[in-house]
Tab-separated table of C-alpha atoms in Angstrom:
chain	number	residue	atom	x	y	z
A	1	GLU	CA	96.289	117.603	-19.937
A	2	ASP	CA	98.737	120.160	-18.497
A	3	THR	CA	95.970	121.821	-16.549
A	4	GLU	CA	94.974	118.464	-15.183
A	5	ARG	CA	98.517	117.721	-14.079
A	6	ILE	CA	98.831	121.111	-12.368
A	7	ASN	CA	95.487	120.638	-10.684
A	8	SER	CA	96.412	117.230	-9.334
A	9	ALA	CA	99.735	118.636	-8.066
A	10	ASP	CA	97.805	121.425	-6.320
A	11	VAL	CA	95.444	118.895	-4.847
A	12	ALA	CA	98.385	116.878	-3.527
A	13	VAL	CA	99.897	119.982	-1.916
A	14	VAL	CA	96.615	120.941	-0.319
A	15	GLN	CA	96.050	117.417	0.946
A	16	GLU	CA	99.520	117.343	2.451
A	17	ARG	CA	98.886	120.661	4.218
A	18	ARG	CA	95.562	119.390	5.463
A	19	ARG	CA	97.351	116.353	6.900
A	20	LEU	CA	100.042	118.530	8.526
A	21	LEU	CA	97.413	120.787	10.071
A	22	GLU	CA	95.404	117.851	11.438
A	23	GLU	CA	98.556	116.209	12.782
A	24	TRP	CA	99.621	119.443	14.486
A	25	LEU	CA	96.222	120.073	16.064
A	26	ALA	CA	96.013	116.474	17.283
A	27	TRP	CA	99.454	116.752	18.899
A	28	ARG	CA	98.559	120.063	20.540
A	29	LYS	CA	95.377	118.604	21.965
A	30	SER	CA	97.095	115.554	23.450
A	31	MET	CA	100.003	117.626	24.802
A	32	GLU	CA	97.663	120.170	26.399
A	33	GLU	CA	95.674	117.409	28.046
A	34	GLU	CA	98.803	115.676	29.288
A	35	ALA	CA	100.226	118.894	30.760
A	36	ALA	CA	96.886	119.762	32.386
A	37	GLU	CA	96.674	116.305	33.970
A	38	GLU	CA	100.205	116.572	35.334
A	39	ARG	CA	99.418	120.001	36.726
A	40	ALA	CA	96.279	118.719	38.423
A	41	ALA	CA	98.102	115.651	39.795
A	42	LEU	CA	100.679	117.942	41.394
A	43	GLY	CA	97.887	120.053	42.877
A	44	LEU	CA	98.966	123.085	40.867
A	45	PRO	CA	96.572	125.687	39.448
A	46	ALA	CA	95.681	125.265	35.775
A	47	ASP	CA	97.245	128.609	34.950
A	48	PRO	CA	100.529	129.085	36.816
A	49	VAL	CA	100.398	132.859	36.557
A	50	ALA	CA	96.723	133.828	36.990
A	51	ASP	CA	96.837	133.605	40.799
A	52	LEU	CA	100.118	135.489	40.990
A	53	LEU	CA	98.673	138.320	38.922
A	54	LYS	CA	95.546	138.397	41.069
A	55	ALA	CA	97.675	138.606	44.216
A	56	LYS	CA	99.734	141.409	42.738
A	57	THR	CA	96.653	143.393	41.722
A	58	ALA	CA	95.196	142.950	45.220
A	59	GLU	CA	98.433	144.102	46.789
A	60	LEU	CA	98.570	147.177	44.573
A	61	ALA	CA	94.954	148.005	45.395
A	62	ALA	CA	95.695	147.646	49.119
A	63	GLY	CA	98.664	149.964	48.688
A	64	GLU	CA	96.428	152.582	47.052
A	65	GLU	CA	93.916	152.381	49.885
A	66	GLU	CA	96.620	152.881	52.473
A	67	LYS	CA	97.732	155.996	50.666
A	68	ILE	CA	94.208	157.358	50.699
A	69	ILE	CA	93.980	156.847	54.459
A	70	GLU	CA	97.156	158.846	54.934
B	1	MET	CA	103.900	147.450	8.938
B	2	ARG	CA	105.809	150.618	9.856
B	3	PRO	CA	108.344	149.953	12.570
B	4	ILE	CA	109.149	152.105	15.549
B	5	LEU	CA	112.879	152.596	15.845
B	6	LEU	CA	114.204	152.510	19.378
B	7	SER	CA	117.481	154.350	19.469
B	8	GLY	CA	119.138	154.469	22.821
B	9	HIS	CA	121.685	151.744	22.623
B	10	GLU	CA	125.145	152.559	21.363
B	11	ARG	CA	126.302	149.080	20.532
B	12	ALA	CA	125.005	145.725	19.302
B	13	LEU	CA	121.818	144.390	20.857
B	14	THR	CA	122.124	140.995	22.515
B	15	GLN	CA	118.609	140.159	23.719
B	16	ILE	CA	115.089	141.588	23.727
B	17	LYS	CA	112.226	140.448	25.935
B	18	TYR	CA	108.575	141.459	26.111
B	19	ASN	CA	106.747	141.236	29.424
B	20	ARG	CA	103.681	138.994	29.618
B	21	ASP	CA	101.211	141.796	28.839
B	22	GLY	CA	103.229	142.819	25.789
B	23	ASP	CA	103.269	146.476	26.866
B	24	LEU	CA	106.928	146.631	27.921
B	25	ILE	CA	110.084	145.735	26.024
B	26	PHE	CA	113.380	145.099	27.785
B	27	SER	CA	116.547	145.302	25.740
B	28	VAL	CA	120.184	144.618	26.566
B	29	SER	CA	123.302	145.405	24.650
B	30	LYS	CA	127.066	145.304	24.579
B	31	ASP	CA	126.919	148.980	25.647
B	32	GLN	CA	126.312	147.799	29.266
B	33	GLN	CA	122.809	149.258	29.341
B	34	ILE	CA	119.487	147.660	30.133
B	35	CYS	CA	116.610	149.689	28.688
B	36	VAL	CA	112.870	149.392	29.151
B	37	TRP	CA	110.496	150.822	26.531
B	38	PHE	CA	106.759	151.176	25.996
B	39	ALA	CA	105.935	148.742	23.201
B	40	HIS	CA	103.154	150.864	21.681
B	41	ASN	CA	105.085	154.078	21.101
B	42	GLY	CA	108.751	153.248	21.666
B	43	GLU	CA	109.136	155.742	24.479
B	44	ARG	CA	111.971	154.849	26.832
B	45	LEU	CA	110.778	154.435	30.391
B	46	GLY	CA	114.137	154.000	31.953
B	47	THR	CA	117.449	152.255	32.243
B	48	TYR	CA	119.009	150.016	34.878
B	49	HIS	CA	122.531	150.968	35.879
B	50	GLY	CA	125.165	148.792	37.494
B	51	HIS	CA	126.707	146.309	35.088
B	52	VAL	CA	130.305	146.949	34.104
B	53	GLY	CA	130.521	144.688	31.053
B	54	ALA	CA	128.553	143.779	27.950
B	55	ILE	CA	125.103	142.505	28.913
B	56	TRP	CA	124.243	139.256	27.186
B	57	THR	CA	120.819	138.451	28.503
B	58	VAL	CA	117.684	139.677	30.246
B	59	ASP	CA	114.400	138.177	31.422
B	60	VAL	CA	111.294	139.472	33.142
B	61	ASP	CA	109.224	137.583	35.698
B	62	PRO	CA	105.613	136.704	34.750
B	63	THR	CA	104.119	139.393	37.010
B	64	SER	CA	106.356	142.159	35.583
B	65	THR	CA	107.773	142.950	39.027
B	66	ILE	CA	111.470	142.159	38.592
B	67	ILE	CA	113.970	141.541	35.820
B	68	ALA	CA	117.172	139.513	35.821
B	69	SER	CA	120.220	140.238	33.699
B	70	GLY	CA	123.460	138.425	32.947
B	71	SER	CA	126.676	140.073	31.884
B	72	ALA	CA	130.303	139.772	30.808
B	73	ASP	CA	131.091	141.308	34.211
B	74	ASN	CA	130.463	137.789	35.596
B	75	THR	CA	127.302	138.704	37.470
B	76	ILE	CA	123.608	138.023	37.440
B	77	ARG	CA	121.649	140.983	38.770
B	78	LEU	CA	118.070	141.273	39.870
B	79	TRP	CA	116.270	144.606	39.421
B	80	ASP	CA	113.061	146.229	40.604
B	81	ILE	CA	111.317	147.132	37.340
B	82	LYS	CA	109.520	150.155	38.795
B	83	SER	CA	112.241	151.847	40.838
B	84	GLY	CA	115.212	150.698	38.750
B	85	LYS	CA	116.967	149.599	41.929
B	86	CYS	CA	119.398	146.657	41.837
B	87	LEU	CA	118.005	144.167	44.354
B	88	LYS	CA	120.690	141.508	44.251
B	89	THR	CA	123.992	140.609	42.598
B	90	TRP	CA	125.332	137.085	42.262
B	91	GLU	CA	128.957	136.657	41.204
B	92	PHE	CA	130.358	133.878	39.038
B	93	PRO	CA	133.840	132.971	37.789
B	94	THR	CA	132.896	133.682	34.154
B	95	ALA	CA	130.436	135.647	32.014
B	96	VAL	CA	126.712	134.911	32.185
B	97	LYS	CA	125.295	134.288	28.716
B	98	ARG	CA	121.652	133.516	29.436
B	99	VAL	CA	119.126	133.921	32.240
B	100	GLU	CA	115.534	132.707	32.328
B	101	PHE	CA	112.747	132.639	34.908
B	102	ASN	CA	110.590	129.545	35.195
B	103	GLU	CA	106.840	129.738	34.571
B	104	ASP	CA	105.929	131.198	37.988
B	105	GLY	CA	109.067	133.261	38.508
B	106	THR	CA	110.237	131.355	41.593
B	107	LYS	CA	113.395	130.045	39.952
B	108	LEU	CA	115.998	131.619	37.743
B	109	LEU	CA	118.550	129.745	35.690
B	110	GLY	CA	121.821	131.205	34.495
B	111	VAL	CA	124.191	129.860	31.847
B	112	THR	CA	127.826	130.602	32.624
B	113	GLU	CA	130.592	130.741	30.033
B	114	LYS	CA	133.426	128.247	29.692
B	115	ARG	CA	136.894	129.666	30.134
B	116	MET	CA	140.340	128.317	30.942
B	117	GLY	CA	140.020	126.501	34.252
B	118	HIS	CA	136.217	126.754	34.261
B	119	LEU	CA	133.689	124.502	32.597
B	120	GLY	CA	130.429	125.982	31.395
B	121	THR	CA	127.586	125.570	33.896
B	122	ILE	CA	123.879	126.065	34.306
B	123	VAL	CA	123.040	127.407	37.758
B	124	VAL	CA	119.641	127.613	39.412
B	125	LEU	CA	118.717	130.304	41.936
B	126	ASP	CA	115.643	130.458	44.124
B	127	ILE	CA	113.853	133.746	43.629
B	128	LYS	CA	111.325	135.650	45.682
B	129	VAL	CA	109.230	137.784	43.378
B	130	ASP	CA	109.070	140.582	45.921
B	131	VAL	CA	111.124	143.757	45.729
B	132	ASP	CA	111.341	143.973	49.547
B	133	ALA	CA	112.398	140.366	50.150
B	134	GLU	CA	115.905	139.202	50.957
B	135	GLN	CA	117.195	137.051	48.080
B	136	THR	CA	119.275	133.986	48.775
B	137	ASP	CA	123.044	133.882	48.200
B	138	GLU	CA	123.049	130.130	47.653
B	139	LYS	CA	122.760	128.373	44.343
B	140	GLU	CA	120.110	125.722	44.523
B	141	LEU	CA	121.700	123.691	41.760
B	142	THR	CA	124.739	123.687	39.489
B	143	ILE	CA	124.799	121.600	36.338
B	144	VAL	CA	128.262	121.215	34.855
B	145	CYS	CA	128.406	120.908	31.071
B	146	ASP	CA	131.561	118.837	30.626
B	147	GLU	CA	130.847	117.625	27.065
B	148	SER	CA	130.009	120.849	25.252
B	149	LYS	CA	129.211	124.149	26.932
B	150	ALA	CA	125.621	125.326	26.988
B	151	THR	CA	125.007	128.464	24.966
B	152	VAL	CA	121.319	128.854	25.851
B	153	ALA	CA	118.887	127.231	28.288
B	154	GLY	CA	115.351	127.489	29.570
B	155	TRP	CA	112.616	126.024	31.764
B	156	SER	CA	109.910	123.739	30.411
B	157	TYR	CA	106.268	123.628	31.558
B	158	LEU	CA	105.913	122.778	35.260
B	159	SER	CA	109.641	123.559	35.576
B	160	LYS	CA	109.898	119.842	34.942
B	161	TYR	CA	112.923	120.060	32.664
B	162	ILE	CA	115.774	122.394	32.028
B	163	ILE	CA	116.456	122.352	28.308
B	164	ALA	CA	119.828	123.521	27.043
B	165	GLY	CA	121.245	124.174	23.588
B	166	HIS	CA	124.965	123.600	23.196
B	167	GLU	CA	127.928	124.873	21.247
B	168	ASP	CA	128.222	121.494	19.479
B	169	GLY	CA	124.672	121.731	18.086
B	170	SER	CA	123.125	119.274	20.548
B	171	VAL	CA	120.171	119.797	22.864
B	172	SER	CA	120.034	118.469	26.434
B	173	GLN	CA	117.151	117.742	28.705
B	174	TYR	CA	117.902	117.850	32.451
B	175	ASP	CA	115.604	117.064	35.331
B	176	GLY	CA	114.426	120.467	36.590
B	177	LYS	CA	114.708	119.452	40.253
B	178	THR	CA	117.845	117.296	40.430
B	179	GLY	CA	119.728	118.611	37.404
B	180	ASP	CA	120.374	115.053	36.208
B	181	LEU	CA	120.960	114.724	32.480
B	182	ILE	CA	118.128	112.763	30.883
B	183	TYR	CA	118.872	113.145	27.160
B	184	ASN	CA	121.518	114.763	25.014
B	185	ILE	CA	120.600	114.618	21.349
B	186	PRO	CA	122.473	115.926	18.302
B	187	ILE	CA	119.806	118.166	16.811
B	188	HIS	CA	121.679	120.707	14.704
B	189	GLU	CA	124.700	120.145	12.500
B	190	LEU	CA	127.763	119.052	14.479
B	191	ASN	CA	129.691	121.956	16.009
B	192	MET	CA	127.243	124.535	14.690
B	193	ALA	CA	126.307	126.374	17.861
B	194	ILE	CA	122.726	126.773	18.993
B	195	THR	CA	122.262	130.512	19.335
B	196	ASP	CA	118.752	130.817	20.716
B	197	LEU	CA	116.017	128.833	22.429
B	198	GLN	CA	112.546	130.318	22.946
B	199	TRP	CA	109.351	128.764	24.270
B	200	SER	CA	105.801	128.365	23.114
B	201	PRO	CA	103.427	130.150	25.543
B	202	ASP	CA	102.720	126.930	27.498
B	203	ARG	CA	106.381	125.829	27.421
B	204	THR	CA	105.590	122.378	26.049
B	205	TYR	CA	107.673	123.020	22.943
B	206	PHE	CA	110.404	125.411	21.903
B	207	ILE	CA	112.254	126.779	18.914
B	208	THR	CA	116.008	126.781	18.392
B	209	ALA	CA	118.177	128.869	16.086
B	210	SER	CA	121.568	127.691	14.907
B	211	LYS	CA	124.639	128.725	12.987
B	212	ASP	CA	123.816	125.797	10.670
B	213	LYS	CA	121.201	128.113	9.046
B	214	THR	CA	118.231	126.194	10.368
B	215	SER	CA	115.745	126.604	13.127
B	216	LYS	CA	113.832	123.715	14.683
B	217	LEU	CA	110.642	123.262	16.631
B	218	ILE	CA	111.174	120.638	19.351
B	219	THR	CA	109.034	119.044	22.067
B	220	ALA	CA	110.154	119.602	25.672
B	221	SER	CA	109.179	116.138	26.901
B	222	GLU	CA	110.801	113.929	24.228
B	223	LEU	CA	113.103	116.343	22.389
B	224	GLU	CA	111.357	115.257	19.228
B	225	VAL	CA	111.962	117.555	16.252
B	226	LEU	CA	108.531	118.573	14.954
B	227	LYS	CA	109.499	121.106	12.306
B	228	THR	CA	112.585	122.461	10.550
B	229	TYR	CA	112.849	125.931	9.018
B	230	VAL	CA	115.615	126.304	6.478
B	231	ALA	CA	117.259	129.693	5.952
B	232	ASP	CA	120.194	130.792	3.815
B	233	THR	CA	122.175	132.530	6.497
B	234	PRO	CA	123.472	131.639	9.986
B	235	LEU	CA	120.720	132.259	12.525
B	236	ASN	CA	121.066	134.107	15.804
B	237	SER	CA	117.510	134.056	17.059
B	238	ALA	CA	114.078	132.518	16.585
B	239	THR	CA	110.710	133.210	18.161
B	240	ILE	CA	107.190	131.782	18.028
B	241	THR	CA	104.249	134.113	17.378
B	242	THR	CA	100.936	133.736	19.168
B	243	LYS	CA	97.522	134.260	17.518
B	244	LYS	CA	99.016	133.229	14.158
B	245	ASP	CA	100.989	130.042	13.536
B	246	PHE	CA	104.221	131.661	12.438
B	247	VAL	CA	107.810	131.706	13.561
B	248	VAL	CA	110.234	134.594	13.065
B	249	LEU	CA	113.934	133.994	12.432
B	250	GLY	CA	116.770	136.491	12.608
B	251	GLY	CA	120.400	136.211	11.610
B	252	GLY	CA	122.892	137.260	8.988
B	253	GLN	CA	126.561	136.899	8.441
B	254	ALA	CA	128.719	139.205	10.554
B	255	ALA	CA	130.651	141.665	8.378
B	256	MET	CA	133.998	140.208	9.356
B	257	ASP	CA	132.896	136.747	8.217
B	258	VAL	CA	131.918	137.943	4.771
B	259	THR	CA	134.576	138.241	2.116
B	260	ARG	CA	132.465	139.850	-0.592
B	261	THR	CA	130.007	142.634	0.089
B	262	SER	CA	127.553	141.212	-2.408
B	263	ALA	CA	127.121	138.072	-0.317
B	264	ARG	CA	125.831	140.273	2.461
B	265	GLN	CA	123.088	141.939	0.466
B	266	GLY	CA	119.567	141.327	1.583
B	267	LYS	CA	120.430	139.030	4.430
B	268	PHE	CA	119.644	141.357	7.304
B	269	GLU	CA	115.985	140.566	7.326
B	270	ALA	CA	113.573	139.022	9.768
B	271	ARG	CA	112.139	135.924	8.095
B	272	PHE	CA	108.629	134.714	8.698
B	273	TYR	CA	107.819	131.027	8.245
B	274	HIS	CA	104.582	129.171	8.663
B	275	LYS	CA	105.016	127.224	11.887
B	276	ILE	CA	103.120	124.139	10.717
B	277	PHE	CA	103.838	124.067	6.971
B	278	GLU	CA	107.495	125.201	7.281
B	279	ASP	CA	107.272	127.513	4.232
B	280	GLU	CA	108.900	130.913	4.241
B	281	ILE	CA	106.100	133.444	3.832
B	282	GLY	CA	107.737	136.827	4.102
B	283	ARG	CA	110.682	138.979	5.087
B	284	VAL	CA	111.025	142.292	6.861
B	285	ARG	CA	114.028	144.478	6.074
B	286	GLY	CA	115.464	147.372	7.959
B	287	HIS	CA	118.572	146.488	9.936
B	288	PHE	CA	122.040	147.405	8.700
B	289	GLY	CA	123.673	144.399	10.274
B	290	PRO	CA	122.822	140.891	11.453
B	291	LEU	CA	119.753	140.456	13.627
B	292	ASN	CA	121.010	139.278	16.985
B	293	THR	CA	117.655	138.857	18.673
B	294	VAL	CA	113.977	138.623	17.740
B	295	ALA	CA	111.047	138.530	20.152
B	296	ALA	CA	107.330	138.048	19.586
B	297	ASP	CA	104.815	140.051	21.597
B	298	PRO	CA	103.079	137.420	23.801
B	299	THR	CA	99.727	139.033	23.010
B	300	GLY	CA	100.307	138.472	19.287
B	301	LYS	CA	100.200	142.140	18.268
B	302	GLY	CA	103.728	142.537	16.983
B	303	TYR	CA	107.369	141.650	17.213
B	304	ALA	CA	110.697	143.324	17.841
B	305	SER	CA	114.168	142.752	16.479
B	306	GLY	CA	117.543	143.876	17.805
B	307	GLY	CA	120.521	144.215	15.535
B	308	GLU	CA	124.260	144.295	15.485
B	309	ASP	CA	123.606	147.865	14.235
B	310	GLY	CA	122.507	148.955	17.733
B	311	TYR	CA	118.837	149.450	16.867
B	312	VAL	CA	115.679	147.877	18.175
B	313	ARG	CA	112.873	147.829	15.601
B	314	VAL	CA	109.361	147.288	16.935
B	315	HIS	CA	106.678	146.240	14.473
B	316	GLN	CA	102.930	146.217	15.048
B	317	PHE	CA	101.244	143.715	12.748
B	318	ASP	CA	98.662	145.100	10.318
B	319	LYS	CA	95.418	143.696	9.012
B	320	GLY	CA	97.060	141.868	6.125
B	321	TYR	CA	99.118	139.865	8.570
B	322	PHE	CA	96.087	138.748	10.552
B	323	ASP	CA	94.047	138.049	7.415
B	324	PHE	CA	96.728	135.893	5.826
B	325	MET	CA	95.653	132.273	5.837
B	326	TYR	CA	96.380	129.104	3.937
B	327	GLU	CA	93.448	127.551	2.131
B	328	VAL	CA	93.371	124.619	4.571
B	329	GLU	CA	93.387	126.973	7.554
B	330	ARG	CA	90.474	128.949	6.136
B	331	GLU	CA	88.675	125.718	5.378
B	332	ARG	CA	89.031	124.652	8.989
B	333	GLN	CA	87.979	128.043	10.329
B	334	ASN	CA	84.863	127.943	8.149
B	335	ARG	CA	84.067	124.472	9.357
B	336	LEU	CA	84.283	125.589	12.979
B	337	ALA	CA	82.248	128.743	12.378
């Protein structure tokens, strides 16, 4: 009987965690979609930093080339 | 999880920041120094000289080109990461307690201290992420906090909102463009100051730390409290890990606030909680005083803590950390596999 009670308590805990995990993942999904839509509506790139990093890398590469020419 | 000890600061740490790639760590302290370190081996790359007061805050732009710092010398300074040169100094009537770049590094906010004759403010500066560019003298925006001073603040996704944590335990949401107050909500216990505010990678939600011994996970758009992490000591800092769904909290009672030594035992630990389930899952010891600042490596490989003891401790997570999973998480992973 004790074992049964413990088991059902464990089951309840696991079920609650399962619910929390599902709830969290559902919220993340809707929030990510909402943010992506807003970004697109404003005509902004999906990743705000990717282009900046690309530009910086290009600039650094150009700098290297200049040095080689010298 | 053997830490690397960064010893270079002579007084209490105030803030630590990783750059986006997680390879550099910036640390500031009451000793008026800004240090930059290699995250993987703890080697000090350099220091940035110029401030003449305790430095409260530092941030690095998303391309790791410039850093901003705020100090008790009433200035915000902008620095070239590579050369160590100070690019710009803005002066204010009071100390600067927090600075933060927005998601693309084009704006910087600063939180200024309240002092007789001066209300606390949040200022916004336009930034050019270019070490050769002329930076503007003008403030684009000044938000005056006439109810309760802001202690911390940051930029949401799309720079849509400025979110501030206040001395009275409330959290405000301001319009990121106009500075208009949209919401002010009592989130933490009344008059228990909010000591830290750090973002999720996409800046749609954030974590607070408070003197009320709790930390909360809150949405940027609605200021809805999603999760609460309960500790047994006043908290100074909280950070969200990537790769794993954890949060790390740091705090501890300052020695002068503790009457009995025994009450202080075992409280100078970084506490790990499960972000979704809110359970405490582990602690990391090491500091000899309260943890003033914790920061998670954005690439998920480790975290760093800065203490009242003057040390920065950098931890690289081991296999056990990455393997740790709740039954329901494993279940889900197996289902997806």
